[in-house]
Short mmCIF file of N, CA and C in Angstrom, two decimals:
data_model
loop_
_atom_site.label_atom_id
_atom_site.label_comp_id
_atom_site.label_asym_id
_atom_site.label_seq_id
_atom_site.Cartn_x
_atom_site.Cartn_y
_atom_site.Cartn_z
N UNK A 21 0.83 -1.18 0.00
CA UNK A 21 0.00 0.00 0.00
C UNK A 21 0.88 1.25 0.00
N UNK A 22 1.42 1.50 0.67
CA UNK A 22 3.03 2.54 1.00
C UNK A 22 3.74 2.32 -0.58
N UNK A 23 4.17 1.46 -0.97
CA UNK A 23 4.66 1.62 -2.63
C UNK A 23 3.53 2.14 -3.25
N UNK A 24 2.32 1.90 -3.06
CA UNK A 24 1.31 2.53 -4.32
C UNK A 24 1.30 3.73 -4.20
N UNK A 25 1.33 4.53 -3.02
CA UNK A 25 1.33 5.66 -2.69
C UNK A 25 2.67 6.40 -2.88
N UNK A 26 3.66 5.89 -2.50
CA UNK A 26 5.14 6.33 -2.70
C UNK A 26 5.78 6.20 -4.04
N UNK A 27 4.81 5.90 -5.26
CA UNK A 27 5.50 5.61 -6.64
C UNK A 27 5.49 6.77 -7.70
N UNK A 28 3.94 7.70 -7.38
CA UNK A 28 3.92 8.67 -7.91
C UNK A 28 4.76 9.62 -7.80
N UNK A 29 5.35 10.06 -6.49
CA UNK A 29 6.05 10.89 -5.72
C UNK A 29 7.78 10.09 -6.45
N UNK A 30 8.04 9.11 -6.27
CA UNK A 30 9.18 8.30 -6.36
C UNK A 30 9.32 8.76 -8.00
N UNK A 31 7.90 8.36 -8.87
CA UNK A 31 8.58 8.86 -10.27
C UNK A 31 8.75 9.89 -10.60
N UNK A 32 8.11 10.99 -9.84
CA UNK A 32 8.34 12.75 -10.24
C UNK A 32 9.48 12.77 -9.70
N UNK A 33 10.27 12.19 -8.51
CA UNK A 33 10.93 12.59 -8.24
C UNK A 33 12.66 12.29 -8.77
N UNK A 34 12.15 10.74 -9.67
CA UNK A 34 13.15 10.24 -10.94
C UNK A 34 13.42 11.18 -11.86
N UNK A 35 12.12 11.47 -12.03
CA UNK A 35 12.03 12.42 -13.72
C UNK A 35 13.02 14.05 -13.53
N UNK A 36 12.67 14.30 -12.22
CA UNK A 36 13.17 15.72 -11.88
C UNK A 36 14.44 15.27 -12.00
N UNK A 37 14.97 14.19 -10.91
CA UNK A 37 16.23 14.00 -10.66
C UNK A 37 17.00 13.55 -12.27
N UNK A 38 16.32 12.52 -12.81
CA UNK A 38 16.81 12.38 -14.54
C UNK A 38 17.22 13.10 -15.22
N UNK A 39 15.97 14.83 -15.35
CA UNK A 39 16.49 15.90 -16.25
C UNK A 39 17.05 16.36 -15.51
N UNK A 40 17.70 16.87 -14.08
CA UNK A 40 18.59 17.23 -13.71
C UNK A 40 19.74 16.88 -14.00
N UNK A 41 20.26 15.82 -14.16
CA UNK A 41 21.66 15.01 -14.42
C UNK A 41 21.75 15.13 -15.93
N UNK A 42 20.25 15.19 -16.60
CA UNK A 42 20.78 15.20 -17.98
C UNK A 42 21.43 16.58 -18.12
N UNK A 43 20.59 17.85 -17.76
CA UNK A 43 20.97 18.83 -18.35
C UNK A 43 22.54 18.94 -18.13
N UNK A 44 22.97 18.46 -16.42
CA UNK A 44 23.85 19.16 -16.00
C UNK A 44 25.36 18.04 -16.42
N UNK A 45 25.05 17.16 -17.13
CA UNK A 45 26.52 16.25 -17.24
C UNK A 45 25.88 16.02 -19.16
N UNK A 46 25.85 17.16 -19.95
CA UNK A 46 26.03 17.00 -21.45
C UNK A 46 26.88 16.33 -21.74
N UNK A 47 28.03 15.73 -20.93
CA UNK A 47 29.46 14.98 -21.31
C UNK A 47 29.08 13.86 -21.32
N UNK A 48 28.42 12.85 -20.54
CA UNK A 48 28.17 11.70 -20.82
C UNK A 48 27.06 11.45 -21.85
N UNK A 49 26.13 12.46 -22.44
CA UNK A 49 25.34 12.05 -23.14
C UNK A 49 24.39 11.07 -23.01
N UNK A 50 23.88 10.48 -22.41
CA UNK A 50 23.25 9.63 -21.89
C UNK A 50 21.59 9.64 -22.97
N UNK A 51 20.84 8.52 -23.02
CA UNK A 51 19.89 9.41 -23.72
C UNK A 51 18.72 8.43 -22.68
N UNK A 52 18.03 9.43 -22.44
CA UNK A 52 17.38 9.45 -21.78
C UNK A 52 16.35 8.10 -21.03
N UNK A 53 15.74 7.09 -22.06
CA UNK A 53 15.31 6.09 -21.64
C UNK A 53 16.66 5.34 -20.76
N UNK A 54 17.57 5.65 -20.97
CA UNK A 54 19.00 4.82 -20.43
C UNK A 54 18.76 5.23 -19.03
N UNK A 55 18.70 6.58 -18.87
CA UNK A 55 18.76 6.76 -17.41
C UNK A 55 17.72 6.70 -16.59
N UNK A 56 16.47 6.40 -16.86
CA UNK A 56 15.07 6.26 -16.55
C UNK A 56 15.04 4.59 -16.63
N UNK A 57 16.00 3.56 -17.05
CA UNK A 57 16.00 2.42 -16.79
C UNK A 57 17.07 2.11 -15.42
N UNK A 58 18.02 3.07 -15.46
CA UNK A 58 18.56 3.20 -14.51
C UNK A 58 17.96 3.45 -13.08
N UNK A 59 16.99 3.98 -13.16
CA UNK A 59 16.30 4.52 -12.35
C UNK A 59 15.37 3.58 -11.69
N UNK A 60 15.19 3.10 -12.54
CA UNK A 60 14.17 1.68 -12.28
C UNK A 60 14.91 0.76 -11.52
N UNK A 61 15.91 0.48 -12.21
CA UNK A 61 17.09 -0.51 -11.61
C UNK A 61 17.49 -0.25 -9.56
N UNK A 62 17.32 1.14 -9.60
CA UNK A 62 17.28 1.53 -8.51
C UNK A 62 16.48 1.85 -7.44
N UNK A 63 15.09 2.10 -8.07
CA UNK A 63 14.22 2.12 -7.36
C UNK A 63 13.99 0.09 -7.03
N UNK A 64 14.18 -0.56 -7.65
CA UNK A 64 13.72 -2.19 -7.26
C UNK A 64 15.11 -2.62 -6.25
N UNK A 65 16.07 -2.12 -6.97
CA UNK A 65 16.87 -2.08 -5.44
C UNK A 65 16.63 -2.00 -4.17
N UNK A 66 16.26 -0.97 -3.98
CA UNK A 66 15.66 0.04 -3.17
C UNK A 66 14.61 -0.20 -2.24
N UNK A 67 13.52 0.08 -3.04
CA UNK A 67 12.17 -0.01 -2.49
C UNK A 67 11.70 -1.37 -2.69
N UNK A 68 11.99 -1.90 -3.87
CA UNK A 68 10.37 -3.36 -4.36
C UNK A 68 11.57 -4.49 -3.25
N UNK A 69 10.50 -4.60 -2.43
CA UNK A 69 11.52 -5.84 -1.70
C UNK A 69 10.18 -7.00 -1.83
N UNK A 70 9.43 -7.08 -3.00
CA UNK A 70 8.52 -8.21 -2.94
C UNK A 70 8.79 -9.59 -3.34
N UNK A 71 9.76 -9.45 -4.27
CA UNK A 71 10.32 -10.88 -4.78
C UNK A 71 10.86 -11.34 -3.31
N UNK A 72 11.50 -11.01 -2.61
CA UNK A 72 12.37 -11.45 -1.50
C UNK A 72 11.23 -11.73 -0.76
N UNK A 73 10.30 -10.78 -0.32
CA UNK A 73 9.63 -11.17 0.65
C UNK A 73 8.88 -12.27 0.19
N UNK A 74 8.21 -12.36 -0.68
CA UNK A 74 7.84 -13.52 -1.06
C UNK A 74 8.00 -14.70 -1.16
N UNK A 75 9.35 -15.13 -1.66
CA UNK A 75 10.30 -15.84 -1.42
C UNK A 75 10.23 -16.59 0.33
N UNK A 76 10.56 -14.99 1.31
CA UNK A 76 10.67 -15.85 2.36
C UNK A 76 9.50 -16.24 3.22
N UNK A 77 8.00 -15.59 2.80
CA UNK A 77 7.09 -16.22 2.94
C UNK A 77 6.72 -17.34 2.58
N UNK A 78 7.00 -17.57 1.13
CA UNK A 78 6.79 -19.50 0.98
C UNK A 78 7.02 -20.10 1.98
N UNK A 79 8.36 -19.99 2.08
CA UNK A 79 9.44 -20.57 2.90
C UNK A 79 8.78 -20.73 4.37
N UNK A 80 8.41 -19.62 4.79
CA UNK A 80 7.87 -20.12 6.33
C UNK A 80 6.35 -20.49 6.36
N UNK A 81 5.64 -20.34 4.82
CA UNK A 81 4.46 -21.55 4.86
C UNK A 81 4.59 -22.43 5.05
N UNK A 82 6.04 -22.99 4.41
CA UNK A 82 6.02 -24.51 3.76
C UNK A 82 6.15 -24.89 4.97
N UNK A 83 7.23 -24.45 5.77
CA UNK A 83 7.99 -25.12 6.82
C UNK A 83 6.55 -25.47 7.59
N UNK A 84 6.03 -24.53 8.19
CA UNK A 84 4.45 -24.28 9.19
C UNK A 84 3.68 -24.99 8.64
N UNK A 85 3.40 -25.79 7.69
CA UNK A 85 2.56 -26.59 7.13
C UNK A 85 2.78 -27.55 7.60
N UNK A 86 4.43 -28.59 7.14
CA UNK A 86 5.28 -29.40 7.37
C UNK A 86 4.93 -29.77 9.11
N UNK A 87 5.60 -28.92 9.32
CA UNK A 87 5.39 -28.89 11.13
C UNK A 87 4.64 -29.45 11.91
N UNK A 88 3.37 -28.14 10.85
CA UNK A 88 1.68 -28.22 11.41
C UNK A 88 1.43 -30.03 11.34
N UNK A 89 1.73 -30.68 10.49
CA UNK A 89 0.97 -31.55 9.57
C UNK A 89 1.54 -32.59 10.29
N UNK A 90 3.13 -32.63 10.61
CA UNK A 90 3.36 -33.73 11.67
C UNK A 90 2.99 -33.60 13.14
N UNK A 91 2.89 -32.70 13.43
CA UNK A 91 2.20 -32.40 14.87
C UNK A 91 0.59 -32.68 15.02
N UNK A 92 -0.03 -32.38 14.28
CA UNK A 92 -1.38 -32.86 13.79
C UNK A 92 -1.63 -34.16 13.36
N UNK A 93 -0.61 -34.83 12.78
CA UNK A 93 -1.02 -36.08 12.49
C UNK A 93 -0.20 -37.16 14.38
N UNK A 94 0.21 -36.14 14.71
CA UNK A 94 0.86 -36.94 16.21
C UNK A 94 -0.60 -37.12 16.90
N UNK A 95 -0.86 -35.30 17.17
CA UNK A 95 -2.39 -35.54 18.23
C UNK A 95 -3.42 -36.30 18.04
N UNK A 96 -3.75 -36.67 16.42
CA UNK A 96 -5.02 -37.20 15.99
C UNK A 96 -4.14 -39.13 16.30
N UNK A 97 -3.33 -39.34 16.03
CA UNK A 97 -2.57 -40.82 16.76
C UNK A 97 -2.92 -40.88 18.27
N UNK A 98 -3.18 -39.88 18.97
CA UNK A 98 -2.33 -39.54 20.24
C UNK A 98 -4.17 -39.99 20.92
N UNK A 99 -5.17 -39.15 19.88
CA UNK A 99 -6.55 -39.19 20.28
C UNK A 99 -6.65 -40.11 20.04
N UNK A 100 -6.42 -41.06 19.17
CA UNK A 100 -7.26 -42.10 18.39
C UNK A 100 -6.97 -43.52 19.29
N UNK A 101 -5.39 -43.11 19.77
CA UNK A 101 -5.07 -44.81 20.81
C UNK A 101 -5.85 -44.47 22.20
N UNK A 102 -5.83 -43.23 22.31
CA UNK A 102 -6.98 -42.78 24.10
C UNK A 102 -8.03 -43.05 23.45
N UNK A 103 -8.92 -43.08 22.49
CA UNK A 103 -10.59 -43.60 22.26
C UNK A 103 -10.33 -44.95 22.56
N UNK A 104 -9.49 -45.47 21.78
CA UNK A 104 -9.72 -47.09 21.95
C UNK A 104 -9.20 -47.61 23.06
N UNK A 105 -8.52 -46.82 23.90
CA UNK A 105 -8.25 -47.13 25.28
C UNK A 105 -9.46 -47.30 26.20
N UNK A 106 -9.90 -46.22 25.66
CA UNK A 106 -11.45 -45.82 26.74
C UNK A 106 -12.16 -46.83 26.41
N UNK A 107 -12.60 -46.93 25.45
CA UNK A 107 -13.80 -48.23 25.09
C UNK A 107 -13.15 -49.39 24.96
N UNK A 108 -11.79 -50.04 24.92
CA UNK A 108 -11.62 -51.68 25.43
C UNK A 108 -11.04 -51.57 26.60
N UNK A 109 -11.23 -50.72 27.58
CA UNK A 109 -10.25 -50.71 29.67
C UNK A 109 -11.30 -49.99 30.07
N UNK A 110 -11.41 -48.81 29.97
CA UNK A 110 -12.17 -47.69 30.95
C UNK A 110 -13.23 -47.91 30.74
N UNK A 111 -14.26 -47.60 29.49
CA UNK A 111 -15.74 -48.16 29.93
C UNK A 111 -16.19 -49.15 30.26
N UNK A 112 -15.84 -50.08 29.94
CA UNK A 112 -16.53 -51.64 31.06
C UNK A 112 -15.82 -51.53 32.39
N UNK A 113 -15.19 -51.35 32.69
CA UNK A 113 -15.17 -51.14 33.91
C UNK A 113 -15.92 -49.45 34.57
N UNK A 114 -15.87 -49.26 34.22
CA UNK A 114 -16.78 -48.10 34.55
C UNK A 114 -18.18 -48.12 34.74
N UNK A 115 -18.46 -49.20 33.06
CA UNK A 115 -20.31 -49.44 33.25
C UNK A 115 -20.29 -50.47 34.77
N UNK A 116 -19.28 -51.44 34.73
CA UNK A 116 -19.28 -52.60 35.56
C UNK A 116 -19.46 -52.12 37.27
N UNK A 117 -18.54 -50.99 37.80
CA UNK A 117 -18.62 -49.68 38.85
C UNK A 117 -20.26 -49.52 39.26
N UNK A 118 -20.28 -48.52 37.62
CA UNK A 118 -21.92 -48.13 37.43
C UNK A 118 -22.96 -49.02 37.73
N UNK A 119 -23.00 -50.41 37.30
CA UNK A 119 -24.13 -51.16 37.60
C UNK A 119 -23.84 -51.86 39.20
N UNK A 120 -22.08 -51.78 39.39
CA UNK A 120 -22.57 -52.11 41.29
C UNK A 120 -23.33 -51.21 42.33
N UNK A 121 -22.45 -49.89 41.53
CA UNK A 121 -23.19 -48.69 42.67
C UNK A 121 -24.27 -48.53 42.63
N UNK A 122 -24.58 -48.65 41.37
CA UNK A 122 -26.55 -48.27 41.10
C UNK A 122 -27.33 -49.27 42.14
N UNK A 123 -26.87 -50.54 41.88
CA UNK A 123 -27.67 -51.66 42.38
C UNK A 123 -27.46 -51.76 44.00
N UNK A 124 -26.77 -51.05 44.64
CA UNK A 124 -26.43 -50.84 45.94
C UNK A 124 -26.97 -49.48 46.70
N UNK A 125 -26.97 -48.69 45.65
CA UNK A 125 -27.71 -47.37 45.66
C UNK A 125 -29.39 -47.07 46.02
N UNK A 126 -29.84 -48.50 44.84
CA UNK A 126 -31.32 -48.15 44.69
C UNK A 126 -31.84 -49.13 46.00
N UNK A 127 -30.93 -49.94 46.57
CA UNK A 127 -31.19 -50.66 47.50
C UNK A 127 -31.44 -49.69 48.66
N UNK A 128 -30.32 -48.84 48.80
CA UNK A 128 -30.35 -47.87 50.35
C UNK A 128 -31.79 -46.85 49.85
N UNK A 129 -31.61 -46.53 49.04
CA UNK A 129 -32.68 -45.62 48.34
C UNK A 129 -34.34 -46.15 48.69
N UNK A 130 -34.54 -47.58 48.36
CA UNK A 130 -35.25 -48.50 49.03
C UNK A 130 -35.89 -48.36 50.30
N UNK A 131 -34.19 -48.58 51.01
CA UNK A 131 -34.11 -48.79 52.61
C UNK A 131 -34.98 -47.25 53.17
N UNK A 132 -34.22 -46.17 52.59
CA UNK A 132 -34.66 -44.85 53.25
C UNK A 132 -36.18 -44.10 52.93
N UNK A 133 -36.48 -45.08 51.53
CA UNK A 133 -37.74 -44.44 51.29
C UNK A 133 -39.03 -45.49 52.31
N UNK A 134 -38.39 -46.59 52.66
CA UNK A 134 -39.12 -47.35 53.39
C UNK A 134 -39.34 -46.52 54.97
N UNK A 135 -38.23 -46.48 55.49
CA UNK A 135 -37.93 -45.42 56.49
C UNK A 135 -38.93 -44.40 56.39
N UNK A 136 -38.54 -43.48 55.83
CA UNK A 136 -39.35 -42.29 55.38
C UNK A 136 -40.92 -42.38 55.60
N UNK A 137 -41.65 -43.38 55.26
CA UNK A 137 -42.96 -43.93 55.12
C UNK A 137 -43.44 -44.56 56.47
N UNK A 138 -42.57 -44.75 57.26
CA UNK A 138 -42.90 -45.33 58.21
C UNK A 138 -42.87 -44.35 59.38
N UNK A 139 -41.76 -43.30 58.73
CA UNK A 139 -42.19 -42.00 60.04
C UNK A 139 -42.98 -41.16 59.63
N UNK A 140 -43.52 -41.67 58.38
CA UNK A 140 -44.45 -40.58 57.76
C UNK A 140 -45.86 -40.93 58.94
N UNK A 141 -46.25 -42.26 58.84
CA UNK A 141 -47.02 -42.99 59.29
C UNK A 141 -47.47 -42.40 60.79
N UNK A 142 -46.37 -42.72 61.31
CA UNK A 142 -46.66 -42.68 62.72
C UNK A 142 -46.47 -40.81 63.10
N UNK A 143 -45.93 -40.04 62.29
CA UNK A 143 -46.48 -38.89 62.25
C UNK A 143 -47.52 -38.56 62.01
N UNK A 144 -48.20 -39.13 60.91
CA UNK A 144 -49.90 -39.17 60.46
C UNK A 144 -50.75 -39.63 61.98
N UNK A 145 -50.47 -40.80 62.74
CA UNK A 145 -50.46 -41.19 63.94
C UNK A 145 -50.57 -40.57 65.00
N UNK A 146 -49.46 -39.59 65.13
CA UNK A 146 -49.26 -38.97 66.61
C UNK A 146 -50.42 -37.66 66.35
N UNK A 147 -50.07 -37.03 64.93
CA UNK A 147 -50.91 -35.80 64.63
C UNK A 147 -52.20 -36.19 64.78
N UNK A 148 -52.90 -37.27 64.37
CA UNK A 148 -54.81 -38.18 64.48
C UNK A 148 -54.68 -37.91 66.34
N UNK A 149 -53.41 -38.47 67.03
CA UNK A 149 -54.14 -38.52 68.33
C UNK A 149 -54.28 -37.02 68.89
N UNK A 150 -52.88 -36.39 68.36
CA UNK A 150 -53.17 -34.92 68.82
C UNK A 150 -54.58 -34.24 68.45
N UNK A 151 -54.79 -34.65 67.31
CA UNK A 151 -55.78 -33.90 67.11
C UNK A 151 -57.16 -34.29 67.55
N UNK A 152 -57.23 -35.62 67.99
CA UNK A 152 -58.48 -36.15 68.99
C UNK A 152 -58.46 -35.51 70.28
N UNK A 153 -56.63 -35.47 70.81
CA UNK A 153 -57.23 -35.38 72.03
C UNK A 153 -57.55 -33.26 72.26
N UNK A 154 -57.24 -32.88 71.59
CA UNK A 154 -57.46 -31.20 71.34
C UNK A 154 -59.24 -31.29 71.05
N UNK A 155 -59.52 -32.11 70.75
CA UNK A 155 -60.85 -32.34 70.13
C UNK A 155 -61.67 -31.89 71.26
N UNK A 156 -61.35 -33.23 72.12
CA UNK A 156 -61.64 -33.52 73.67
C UNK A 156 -61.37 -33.02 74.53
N UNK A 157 -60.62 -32.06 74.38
CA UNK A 157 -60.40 -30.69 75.34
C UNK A 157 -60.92 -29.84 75.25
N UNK A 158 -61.43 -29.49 73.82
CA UNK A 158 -62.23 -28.63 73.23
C UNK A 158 -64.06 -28.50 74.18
N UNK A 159 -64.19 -29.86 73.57
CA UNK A 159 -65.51 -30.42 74.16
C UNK A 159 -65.50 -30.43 75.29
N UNK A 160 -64.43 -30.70 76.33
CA UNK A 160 -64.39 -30.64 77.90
C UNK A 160 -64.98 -29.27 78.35
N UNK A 161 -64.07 -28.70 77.75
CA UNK A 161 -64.03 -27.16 77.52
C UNK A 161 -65.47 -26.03 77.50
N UNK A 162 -65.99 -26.66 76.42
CA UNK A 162 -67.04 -26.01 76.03
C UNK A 162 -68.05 -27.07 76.86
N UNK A 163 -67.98 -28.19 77.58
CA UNK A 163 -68.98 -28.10 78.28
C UNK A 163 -68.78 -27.66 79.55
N UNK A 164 -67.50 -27.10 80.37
CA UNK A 164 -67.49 -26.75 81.38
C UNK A 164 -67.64 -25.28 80.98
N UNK A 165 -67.62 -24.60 80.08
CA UNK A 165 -68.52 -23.21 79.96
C UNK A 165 -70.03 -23.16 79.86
N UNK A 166 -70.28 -24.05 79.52
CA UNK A 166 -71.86 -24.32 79.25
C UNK A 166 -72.64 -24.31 80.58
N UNK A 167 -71.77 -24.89 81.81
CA UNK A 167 -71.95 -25.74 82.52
C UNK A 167 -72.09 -24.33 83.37
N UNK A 168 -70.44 -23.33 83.64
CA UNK A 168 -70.45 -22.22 84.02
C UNK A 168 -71.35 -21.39 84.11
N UNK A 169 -71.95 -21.29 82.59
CA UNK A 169 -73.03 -20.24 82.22
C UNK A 169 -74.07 -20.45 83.11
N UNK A 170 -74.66 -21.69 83.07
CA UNK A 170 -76.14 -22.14 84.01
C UNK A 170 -75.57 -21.80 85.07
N UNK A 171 -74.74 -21.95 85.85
CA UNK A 171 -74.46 -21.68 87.38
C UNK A 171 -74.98 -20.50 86.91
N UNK A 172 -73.78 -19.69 86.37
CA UNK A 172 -74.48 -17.80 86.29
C UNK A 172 -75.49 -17.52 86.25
N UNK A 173 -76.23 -17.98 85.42
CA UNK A 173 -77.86 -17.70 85.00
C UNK A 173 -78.45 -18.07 86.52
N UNK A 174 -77.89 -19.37 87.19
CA UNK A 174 -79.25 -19.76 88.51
C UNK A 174 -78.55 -18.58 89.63
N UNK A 175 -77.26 -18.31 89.41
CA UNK A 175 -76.82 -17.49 90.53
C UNK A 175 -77.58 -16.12 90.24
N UNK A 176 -77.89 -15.66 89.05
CA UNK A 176 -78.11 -14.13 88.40
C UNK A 176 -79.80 -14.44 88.99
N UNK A 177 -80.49 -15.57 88.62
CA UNK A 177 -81.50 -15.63 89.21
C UNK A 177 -81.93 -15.71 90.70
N UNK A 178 -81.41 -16.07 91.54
CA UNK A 178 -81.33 -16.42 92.92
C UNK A 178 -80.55 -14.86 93.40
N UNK A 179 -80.05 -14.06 92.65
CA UNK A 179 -79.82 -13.06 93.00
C UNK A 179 -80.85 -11.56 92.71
N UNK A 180 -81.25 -12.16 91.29
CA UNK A 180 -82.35 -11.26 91.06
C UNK A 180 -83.86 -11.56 92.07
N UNK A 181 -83.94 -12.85 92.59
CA UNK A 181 -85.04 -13.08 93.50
C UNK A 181 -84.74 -12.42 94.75
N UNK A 182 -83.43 -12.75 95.11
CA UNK A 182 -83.04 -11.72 96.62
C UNK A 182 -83.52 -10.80 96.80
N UNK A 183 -82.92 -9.95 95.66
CA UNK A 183 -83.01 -8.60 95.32
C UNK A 183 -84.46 -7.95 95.13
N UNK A 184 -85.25 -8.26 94.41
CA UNK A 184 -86.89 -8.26 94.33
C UNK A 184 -87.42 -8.42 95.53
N UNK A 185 -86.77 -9.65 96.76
CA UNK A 185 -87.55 -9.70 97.81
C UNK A 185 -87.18 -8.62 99.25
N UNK A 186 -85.86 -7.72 98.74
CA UNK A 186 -85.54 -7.15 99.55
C UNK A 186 -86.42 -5.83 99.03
N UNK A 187 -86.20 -5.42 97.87
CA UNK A 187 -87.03 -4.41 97.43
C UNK A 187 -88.11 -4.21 97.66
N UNK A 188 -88.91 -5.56 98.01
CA UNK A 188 -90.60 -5.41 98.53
C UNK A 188 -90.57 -5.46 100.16
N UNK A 189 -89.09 -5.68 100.88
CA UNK A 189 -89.20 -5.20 101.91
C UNK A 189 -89.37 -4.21 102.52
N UNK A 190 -88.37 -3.65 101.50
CA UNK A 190 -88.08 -2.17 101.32
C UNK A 190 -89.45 -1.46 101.47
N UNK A 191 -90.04 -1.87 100.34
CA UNK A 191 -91.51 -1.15 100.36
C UNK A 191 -92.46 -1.14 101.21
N UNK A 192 -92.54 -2.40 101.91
CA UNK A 192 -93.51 -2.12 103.11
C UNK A 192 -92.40 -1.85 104.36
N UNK A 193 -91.46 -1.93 104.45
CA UNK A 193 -91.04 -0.96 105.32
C UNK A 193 -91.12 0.57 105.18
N UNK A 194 -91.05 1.18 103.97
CA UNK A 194 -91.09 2.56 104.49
C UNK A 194 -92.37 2.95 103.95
N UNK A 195 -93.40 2.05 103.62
CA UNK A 195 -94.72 1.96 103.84
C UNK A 195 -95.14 2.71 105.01
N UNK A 196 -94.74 1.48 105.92
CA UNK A 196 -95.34 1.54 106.97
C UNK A 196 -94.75 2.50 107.82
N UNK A 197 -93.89 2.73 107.50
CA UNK A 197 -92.84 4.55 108.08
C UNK A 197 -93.51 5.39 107.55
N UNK A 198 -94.58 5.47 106.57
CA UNK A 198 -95.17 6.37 105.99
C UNK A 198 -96.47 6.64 106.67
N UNK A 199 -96.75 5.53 106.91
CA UNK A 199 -98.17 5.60 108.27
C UNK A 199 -97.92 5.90 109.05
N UNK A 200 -96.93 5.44 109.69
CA UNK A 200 -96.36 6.31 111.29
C UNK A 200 -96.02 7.35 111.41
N UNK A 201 -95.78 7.89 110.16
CA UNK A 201 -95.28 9.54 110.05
C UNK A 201 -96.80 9.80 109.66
N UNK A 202 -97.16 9.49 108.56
CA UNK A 202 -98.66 10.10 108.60
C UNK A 202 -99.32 10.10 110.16
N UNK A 203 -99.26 9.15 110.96
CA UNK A 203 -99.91 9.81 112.53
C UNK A 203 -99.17 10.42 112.97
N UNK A 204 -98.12 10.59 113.20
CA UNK A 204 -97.41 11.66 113.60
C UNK A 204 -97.76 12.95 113.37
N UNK A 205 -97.97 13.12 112.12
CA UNK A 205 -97.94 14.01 111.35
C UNK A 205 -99.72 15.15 111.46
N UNK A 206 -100.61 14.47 111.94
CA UNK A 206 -101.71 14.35 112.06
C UNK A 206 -101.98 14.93 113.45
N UNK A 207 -101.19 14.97 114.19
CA UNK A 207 -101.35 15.59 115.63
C UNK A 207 -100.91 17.04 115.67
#
């Protein structure tokens, strides 16, 4: 990109430099395409370093390919004897593991869900009696309020009879204070 840009500038600056040398060395005579090939000759000197680079880019493809290609063909060896390792050593013994533990597993699994059910049970159990005997406390309960109430009611009555019979005492007592003051009263 830098040569595409640097070529315009590079050839004005041939051409200037060209008719400069021509005008100023008439002794060698030179004619002109001569020194404008010269120029060329020097600018690829110079600047075009693409053949080379190119060159040494192959060069470190090829090699990086090479490299790549034995190192790549190592790992895919390297994967291919670990697969078949795994599936004729490691998985049967692994499934073989797998089907002891499972089968020892679903046994305790068994054991604890049996467990489980049986304190479920007698929790279902203890909660039925709790909740009978709350039942029956309830009912104790509410009949010794029931029971309370009637006392109140015969006490509220036996008190309201008191009370009525003192009040009609009341009345013919100051009844009869009312007659005695009426003779009193009369003299």
């Amino acid at each position: 990109m830098l040569i595409h840009l640097a070529w315009p500038l590079f050839s004005m600056l041939v051409v200037t430099t060209a008719t400069a040398a021509a005008t100023e060395h008439h002794a060698s005579h030179l004619p002109l395409y001569r020194q404008a090939g010269d120029v060329g000759e020097i600018y690829s000197r110079l600047l075009d370093h693409r053949p080379v680079i190119q060159g040494e880019i192959r060069y470190f493809v090829k090699e990086f390919e090479e490299k790549r290609g034995l190192r790549e063909l190592r790992v895919l060896e390297n994967l291919k004897n670990t697969v078949f390792e795994t599936n004729e050593h490691v998985l049967p013994k692994c499934e073989q593991a797998m089907h002891d533990n499972l089968n020892e597993t679903f046994k305790r699994l068994q054991a604890a869900n049996n467990m489980i059910q049986r304190l479920q049970e007698k929790e279902s159990e203890v909660r039925k009696l709790q909740a009978d005997k709350v039942m029956a406390r309830e009912e104790k309960c509410i009949a010794h309020w029931e029971e309370f109430l009637k006392e109140q009611q015969n006490k509220r009555a036996e008190v309201d009879e008191e009370h009525r019979k003192a009040m009609e005492r009341l009345k013919e007592q100051y009844s009869e204070m009312e007659k005695e003051l009426a003779k009193h009263v009369s003299f």
